[in-house]
Coordinates of C-alpha atoms in Angstrom, one line a residue:
M1 CA 0.0 0.0 0.0
H2 CA 1.3 3.5 -1.0
I3 CA 0.6 5.9 2.0
L4 CA 1.1 9.6 2.2
E5 CA 1.0 11.1 5.6
I6 CA 0.0 14.8 5.7
P7 CA 0.5 16.3 9.2
S8 CA -1.0 19.7 10.3
F9 CA 2.0 20.0 12.7
F10 CA 5.5 18.8 12.5
P11 CA 8.9 19.7 14.1
P12 CA 9.9 22.1 15.5
Y13 CA 6.2 22.4 16.6
G14 CA 5.5 18.9 17.8
G15 CA 3.7 16.4 15.5
L16 CA 6.0 13.4 16.1
F17 CA 2.9 11.3 16.4
C18 CA 2.8 11.4 12.6
L19 CA 6.3 10.2 12.3
D20 CA 5.7 7.3 14.7
Q21 CA 2.6 6.1 12.8
A22 CA 4.6 6.4 9.5
K23 CA 7.2 4.2 11.0
A24 CA 4.7 1.7 12.3
L25 CA 3.1 1.4 8.8
K26 CA 6.5 1.2 7.1
A27 CA 7.5 -1.6 9.4
L28 CA 4.5 -3.6 8.0
G29 CA 6.0 -3.3 4.5
H30 CA 4.1 -0.4 3.1
E31 CA 5.4 2.5 1.1
V32 CA 5.1 5.5 3.3
R33 CA 6.2 9.1 3.0
I34 CA 5.4 12.3 4.9
L35 CA 4.5 15.6 3.1
S36 CA 5.0 18.4 5.7
N37 CA 4.5 22.2 5.4
V38 CA 5.2 23.9 8.8
Q39 CA 3.9 27.3 9.4
L40 CA 6.5 29.2 11.5
G41 CA 5.5 31.9 14.0
I42 CA 7.8 34.8 14.6
S43 CA 6.6 35.2 18.1
V44 CA 6.9 31.5 18.9
G45 CA 10.5 31.0 17.9
L46 CA 12.4 33.7 16.2
K47 CA 15.5 31.6 15.7
D48 CA 13.5 28.9 13.8
Y49 CA 11.6 31.6 11.8
L50 CA 14.9 33.1 10.5
S51 CA 17.1 30.0 10.2
L52 CA 15.2 27.2 8.8
P53 CA 15.3 26.5 5.1
Y54 CA 13.4 28.7 2.8
C55 CA 13.2 26.2 0.0
Q56 CA 11.3 22.9 -0.2
Y57 CA 13.6 19.8 0.1
E58 CA 13.6 16.2 1.0
H59 CA 15.2 14.5 4.0
E60 CA 15.1 11.4 6.0
L61 CA 13.8 11.3 9.5
D62 CA 14.1 8.0 11.5
G63 CA 14.1 6.1 8.2
V64 CA 11.0 7.8 6.8
N65 CA 11.3 10.0 3.7
V66 CA 9.9 13.6 4.4
L67 CA 9.1 16.2 1.8
Q68 CA 9.5 19.4 3.8
S69 CA 8.6 23.0 3.5
Y70 CA 8.5 25.9 6.0
Q71 CA 6.1 28.7 5.6
R72 CA 6.7 32.1 7.3
G73 CA 3.4 33.0 9.0
I74 CA 2.3 36.6 9.0
P75 CA 1.3 37.7 12.5
K76 CA -2.5 38.1 13.0
C77 CA -3.3 37.1 9.5
I78 CA -5.0 33.8 10.3
R79 CA -7.2 33.3 7.2
Y80 CA -4.3 34.3 4.9
N81 CA -1.9 32.1 6.6
A82 CA -4.3 29.1 6.4
N83 CA -5.1 29.7 2.8
R84 CA -1.5 29.9 2.0
W85 CA -0.7 26.8 3.9
V86 CA -3.3 24.9 1.9
Y87 CA -2.0 26.3 -1.3
I88 CA 1.6 25.2 -0.5
V89 CA 0.5 21.7 0.3
R90 CA -1.5 21.3 -2.9
R91 CA 1.5 22.6 -4.9
M92 CA 3.8 20.1 -3.0
F93 CA 1.4 17.2 -3.7
K94 CA 1.7 17.9 -7.5
R95 CA 5.5 17.6 -7.3
Y96 CA 5.0 14.4 -5.3
L97 CA 2.8 12.9 -8.0
S98 CA 5.3 13.5 -10.6
K99 CA 8.1 11.9 -8.7
Y100 CA 6.4 9.1 -6.7
G101 CA 3.0 8.5 -8.4
K102 CA -0.5 8.7 -6.8
P103 CA -0.7 7.2 -3.4
D104 CA -3.5 4.7 -2.5
I105 CA -4.6 6.7 0.5
L106 CA -3.9 10.1 2.2
H107 CA -3.6 10.0 5.9
A108 CA -4.1 13.5 7.5
H109 CA -3.2 14.3 11.1
C110 CA -5.8 16.8 12.4
A111 CA -8.6 18.3 10.4
K112 CA -7.0 21.8 10.8
W113 CA -5.7 22.0 8.1
A114 CA -4.3 18.6 6.8
G115 CA -7.8 17.0 6.9
Y116 CA -9.2 20.0 4.9
V117 CA -6.5 19.9 2.3
S118 CA -6.7 16.1 2.0
M119 CA -10.5 16.5 1.2
L120 CA -9.5 18.9 -1.7
L121 CA -6.7 16.6 -3.0
S122 CA -9.2 13.7 -2.7
E123 CA -11.7 15.5 -4.9
E124 CA -9.2 16.6 -7.5
Y125 CA -7.2 13.4 -7.8
S126 CA -9.7 10.7 -6.8
V127 CA -7.7 9.4 -3.8
P128 CA -9.4 8.3 -0.5
Y129 CA -8.4 10.0 2.7
V130 CA -8.7 9.4 6.5
I131 CA -8.2 11.8 9.4
T132 CA -6.5 11.0 12.6
E133 CA -7.6 13.7 15.2
H134 CA -5.3 14.8 18.0
L135 CA -6.4 18.3 18.9
P136 CA -8.1 18.8 22.3
L137 CA -11.2 20.9 22.9
M138 CA -9.3 23.6 24.8
L139 CA -7.1 24.4 21.8
L140 CA -10.2 24.7 19.6
E141 CA -11.9 27.0 22.1
E142 CA -8.8 29.2 22.0
E143 CA -9.1 29.7 18.4
F144 CA -12.7 29.4 17.6
G145 CA -14.2 30.7 20.8
C146 CA -16.6 28.8 23.0
A147 CA -19.4 26.8 21.2
P148 CA -21.6 27.6 19.6
S149 CA -19.2 29.5 17.4
A150 CA -19.5 31.4 14.1
A151 CA -15.8 31.0 13.3
W152 CA -15.2 30.8 9.6
Q153 CA -13.1 27.7 9.9
I154 CA -15.8 25.4 11.3
P155 CA -17.9 24.7 8.2
L156 CA -14.8 23.8 6.2
L157 CA -13.4 21.5 8.9
R158 CA -16.9 19.9 9.5
Q159 CA -17.0 19.2 5.8
S160 CA -13.6 17.5 5.8
Y161 CA -14.8 15.3 8.6
E162 CA -18.1 14.3 6.9
N163 CA -16.4 13.6 3.5
A164 CA -13.5 11.5 5.0
Q165 CA -13.6 7.7 4.6
M166 CA -12.9 7.5 8.2
V167 CA -12.1 9.8 11.1
I168 CA -9.7 8.2 13.7
P169 CA -9.9 10.0 17.1
V170 CA -7.1 8.9 19.3
S171 CA -9.4 8.7 22.3
E172 CA -13.2 7.8 22.3
E173 CA -14.0 10.8 24.5
L174 CA -12.7 13.2 21.8
V175 CA -15.8 12.6 19.7
D176 CA -18.1 14.0 22.2
D177 CA -15.8 16.7 23.3
I178 CA -15.6 18.3 19.8
A179 CA -19.1 17.6 18.6
C180 CA -20.1 21.1 19.7
Y181 CA -18.1 22.3 16.6
Y182 CA -18.1 19.4 14.2
G183 CA -21.2 17.4 15.1
K184 CA -21.1 13.7 14.7
G185 CA -22.2 13.2 11.1
Y186 CA -19.2 11.2 10.1
K187 CA -17.7 7.7 10.4
W188 CA -15.2 7.2 13.2
Q189 CA -13.2 4.5 14.8
Y190 CA -10.9 5.0 17.8
I191 CA -7.2 4.0 17.4
S192 CA -4.6 4.9 20.1
N193 CA -1.6 6.9 19.1
T194 CA 1.6 4.8 19.0
I195 CA 4.9 5.2 20.9
D196 CA 8.1 3.4 20.4
T197 CA 7.9 0.8 23.2
V198 CA 11.3 -0.7 22.2
F199 CA 13.0 2.6 22.7
F200 CA 11.0 3.5 25.8
H201 CA 11.6 0.0 27.3
Y202 CA 11.2 -1.2 30.8
Y203 CA 13.8 0.2 33.3
P204 CA 13.9 -1.0 36.9
R205 CA 14.1 1.8 39.6
I206 CA 15.3 1.6 43.1
H207 CA 14.7 4.7 45.4
P208 CA 18.0 5.6 47.1
S209 CA 17.5 5.7 50.9
G210 CA 17.7 9.3 52.3
K211 CA 17.3 10.9 48.8
P212 CA 14.5 13.1 47.7
F213 CA 11.7 11.4 45.6
Q214 CA 12.2 12.6 42.0
F215 CA 9.2 13.5 39.9
C216 CA 9.3 14.8 36.3
C217 CA 6.9 16.7 34.2
I218 CA 7.5 16.7 30.4
A219 CA 5.2 19.2 28.8
D220 CA 5.5 22.6 27.2
Y221 CA 5.1 25.6 29.5
Y222 CA 1.5 26.6 28.5
Y223 CA -1.5 27.3 30.6
R224 CA -3.3 24.1 29.3
K225 CA -0.5 22.0 30.8
G226 CA -1.2 23.2 34.4
Y227 CA 2.2 24.1 35.6
D228 CA 0.7 26.7 37.9
V229 CA -1.2 23.8 39.6
L230 CA 1.9 21.6 39.7
F231 CA 4.0 24.5 41.3
D232 CA 1.2 25.0 44.0
A233 CA 1.2 21.2 44.8
L234 CA 5.1 21.2 45.0
S235 CA 4.9 24.3 47.3
R236 CA 2.5 22.4 49.6
L237 CA 4.7 19.3 49.7
Q238 CA 7.8 21.3 50.5
A239 CA 6.0 23.5 53.1
S240 CA 5.1 20.3 54.9
G241 CA 8.7 19.1 55.0
F242 CA 8.3 16.4 52.4
S243 CA 11.4 15.7 50.5
V244 CA 10.8 15.9 46.8
E245 CA 12.6 17.0 43.7
L246 CA 11.1 18.1 40.4
H247 CA 12.5 18.0 36.8
I248 CA 10.6 19.8 34.1
A249 CA 11.3 19.7 30.4
G250 CA 9.5 21.0 27.3
F251 CA 9.2 24.2 25.3
L252 CA 9.6 27.4 27.5
T253 CA 10.2 25.4 30.7
D254 CA 13.6 27.2 30.8
S255 CA 12.0 30.6 29.9
E256 CA 12.3 33.7 32.1
E257 CA 8.7 33.5 32.9
C258 CA 8.9 30.0 34.2
L259 CA 12.0 30.7 36.2
Q260 CA 10.5 33.8 37.8
E261 CA 7.5 31.9 38.9
I262 CA 9.6 29.3 40.6
K263 CA 11.6 32.0 42.3
R264 CA 8.4 33.9 43.3
L265 CA 7.0 30.7 45.0
Q266 CA 10.4 30.0 46.6
L267 CA 10.4 26.4 45.2
K268 CA 13.5 24.3 45.9
H269 CA 15.0 21.5 44.0
V270 CA 13.3 22.3 40.6
N271 CA 15.5 21.6 37.5
C272 CA 14.5 23.2 34.2
Y273 CA 15.7 21.8 30.9
G274 CA 13.8 23.5 28.2
R275 CA 13.0 21.7 24.9
I276 CA 14.8 18.2 24.8
D277 CA 15.1 15.5 22.2
K278 CA 13.7 12.0 22.3
E279 CA 16.9 10.5 23.8
S280 CA 17.0 13.2 26.6
V281 CA 13.3 12.4 27.3
R282 CA 14.2 8.7 27.9
Q283 CA 17.2 9.6 30.1
L284 CA 15.0 11.9 32.2
L285 CA 12.4 9.2 32.6
Y286 CA 15.0 6.7 33.6
K287 CA 16.5 9.2 36.1
C288 CA 13.2 9.9 37.8
E289 CA 10.8 7.7 39.7
A290 CA 7.3 9.1 38.8
L291 CA 5.9 11.5 36.2
V292 CA 3.2 14.1 37.0
L293 CA 1.0 15.8 34.3
P294 CA -1.4 18.3 35.8
S295 CA -3.1 19.3 32.4
R296 CA -6.4 21.0 32.0
S297 CA -7.1 19.6 28.5
E298 CA -5.6 16.5 26.7
V299 CA -6.6 14.1 24.0
Q300 CA -4.0 11.4 24.5
P301 CA -0.8 12.5 26.1
L302 CA 2.0 10.4 24.6
V303 CA 4.4 11.2 27.4
L304 CA 2.2 9.3 29.9
L305 CA 2.4 6.2 27.6
E306 CA 6.1 6.7 27.2
A307 CA 6.5 6.9 31.1
M308 CA 4.4 3.9 31.8
S309 CA 6.2 1.9 29.0
T310 CA 9.4 2.3 31.1
G311 CA 7.4 1.0 34.1
M312 CA 7.1 4.4 35.7
P313 CA 3.9 5.3 37.7
V314 CA 2.2 8.5 36.7
V315 CA -0.1 11.2 38.2
A316 CA -2.5 12.8 35.8
T317 CA -5.8 14.7 35.7
E318 CA -9.3 13.7 34.7
C319 CA -8.8 14.9 31.2
V320 CA -6.7 11.8 30.4
P321 CA -8.7 9.3 28.4
R322 CA -10.0 6.1 29.9
C323 CA -7.6 4.0 27.7
Q324 CA -4.6 5.4 29.5
R325 CA -5.9 4.8 33.0
L326 CA -3.9 1.7 33.6
Q327 CA -3.1 0.4 37.0
G328 CA -0.2 2.7 37.9
C329 CA -1.9 5.8 36.6
T330 CA -3.4 7.8 39.5
I331 CA -6.1 10.4 38.4
V332 CA -7.0 13.5 40.3
P333 CA -9.3 16.4 39.5
I334 CA -8.3 19.2 37.2
N335 CA -7.1 22.5 38.9
D336 CA -6.9 20.8 42.3
A337 CA -3.4 21.4 43.8
A338 CA -4.3 19.7 47.1
S339 CA -5.3 16.5 45.5
L340 CA -2.3 16.6 43.2
A341 CA 0.0 17.1 46.2
D342 CA -1.7 14.2 48.1
A343 CA -1.4 11.9 45.0
M344 CA 2.3 12.7 44.6
R345 CA 2.9 12.0 48.4
Q346 CA 1.1 8.7 48.1
I347 CA 3.2 7.5 45.1
A348 CA 6.4 8.6 46.9
T349 CA 5.6 6.9 50.2
H350 CA 4.1 3.7 48.6
P351 CA 6.3 3.0 45.5
I352 CA 5.0 0.7 42.8
T353 CA 6.2 -2.9 43.1
E354 CA 8.6 -4.3 40.6
A355 CA 6.1 -6.8 39.4
R356 CA 3.4 -4.1 38.8
S357 CA 6.0 -1.9 37.1
K358 CA 6.8 -4.7 34.6
R359 CA 3.2 -5.4 33.9
L360 CA 2.5 -1.7 33.4
S361 CA 5.1 -1.7 30.7
E362 CA 3.6 -4.8 29.1
E363 CA 0.0 -3.2 29.2
V364 CA 1.3 -0.1 27.3
S365 CA 2.9 -2.4 24.6
E366 CA -0.5 -4.1 24.2
L367 CA -2.2 -0.8 23.8
A368 CA 0.2 1.4 21.7
S369 CA 3.2 -0.5 20.4
M370 CA 4.0 0.3 16.8
H371 CA 3.0 -3.2 15.6
V372 CA -0.4 -3.1 17.3
V373 CA -1.3 0.4 16.1
G374 CA 0.2 -0.2 12.6
V375 CA -2.0 -3.3 12.2
R376 CA -5.1 -1.4 13.2
L377 CA -4.4 1.4 10.9
E378 CA -3.7 -1.0 8.1
K379 CA -7.1 -2.6 8.4
V380 CA -8.9 0.8 8.4
F381 CA -6.9 2.0 5.3
N382 CA -7.7 -1.2 3.4
E383 CA -11.4 -0.8 4.2
A384 CA -11.3 2.9 3.2
I385 CA -9.7 2.1 -0.2
A386 CA -12.1 -0.8 -0.8
S387 CA -15.2 1.5 -0.1
F388 CA -14.0 4.6 -2.0

């Protein structure tokens, strides 16, 4: 099967879920490539905006061929930037056709805007398309406003859902969450995101006697991720004399804003790493004893799967989907620093057993390994092609 992956987001702005699924499908013997146009924001990362290539080019990423382009977004010109993004991807697809031929199926990641452009390409070139949806409700609310919304994007995105051969939410809860914008007039089938369970393999942990218990939080420093709640919880723990250390990594976790907040709250033993690569994520997971993710909104946080794949217990909030609530995942209410602190204390004082830790790693593999997810996607793609 010839599969073309079209992500709405890609490095340096996340989107590695697309690469992981491409690798999973390629491992099953399929011809898989990624066509990526990334809209760069001058206010998000000036260095990337100025230094990344200005021309379209091809490169290999973890064994997958990527056709790459970077678009310089114009501040506050949302509709113009979206239309230009769609135009660039359509132009890149024409070049793709001349070099590699027509794919059997298009696999878009997020309706905005990969799903929409895939619908246009499907109509123009008679190619079936499916959409894997990753975006949580809170991100949609930030852009469209609270539902009901008259945002101009919604009718276009709703149409791309309704015309898709299949929509693949990465959690079942997402369908109801976003129905206020897109309705439910489309075919859908839940499939978990995949992680590299071989890379994030089981790692035994022994807590050194007399040392602080080490938590990590791997998430970008945004309001949605709930760092303010985490810092409040840490302050409570430290004020009570509980010995705990926190390691945080992700975009802007080493920013002046983050460092000033840590200083203002007089938090001790907080280590800030900023944006880190995959190898460094694994090293941090192996170094620490539990992961905490105090998010206000998520669809399927991959870092929880990565942590549990190593056998690490996690503390997360009620926005985490049911499929990730394995034994070893403690759930607390959103925006509740007291409950978060209590859960962190409980994990630190009653560590997970080695047997449970190993079983946790196995359960993640059964849910989200590349082979398991690849086979499920393969089945959906074959059905989509047959019914097109």
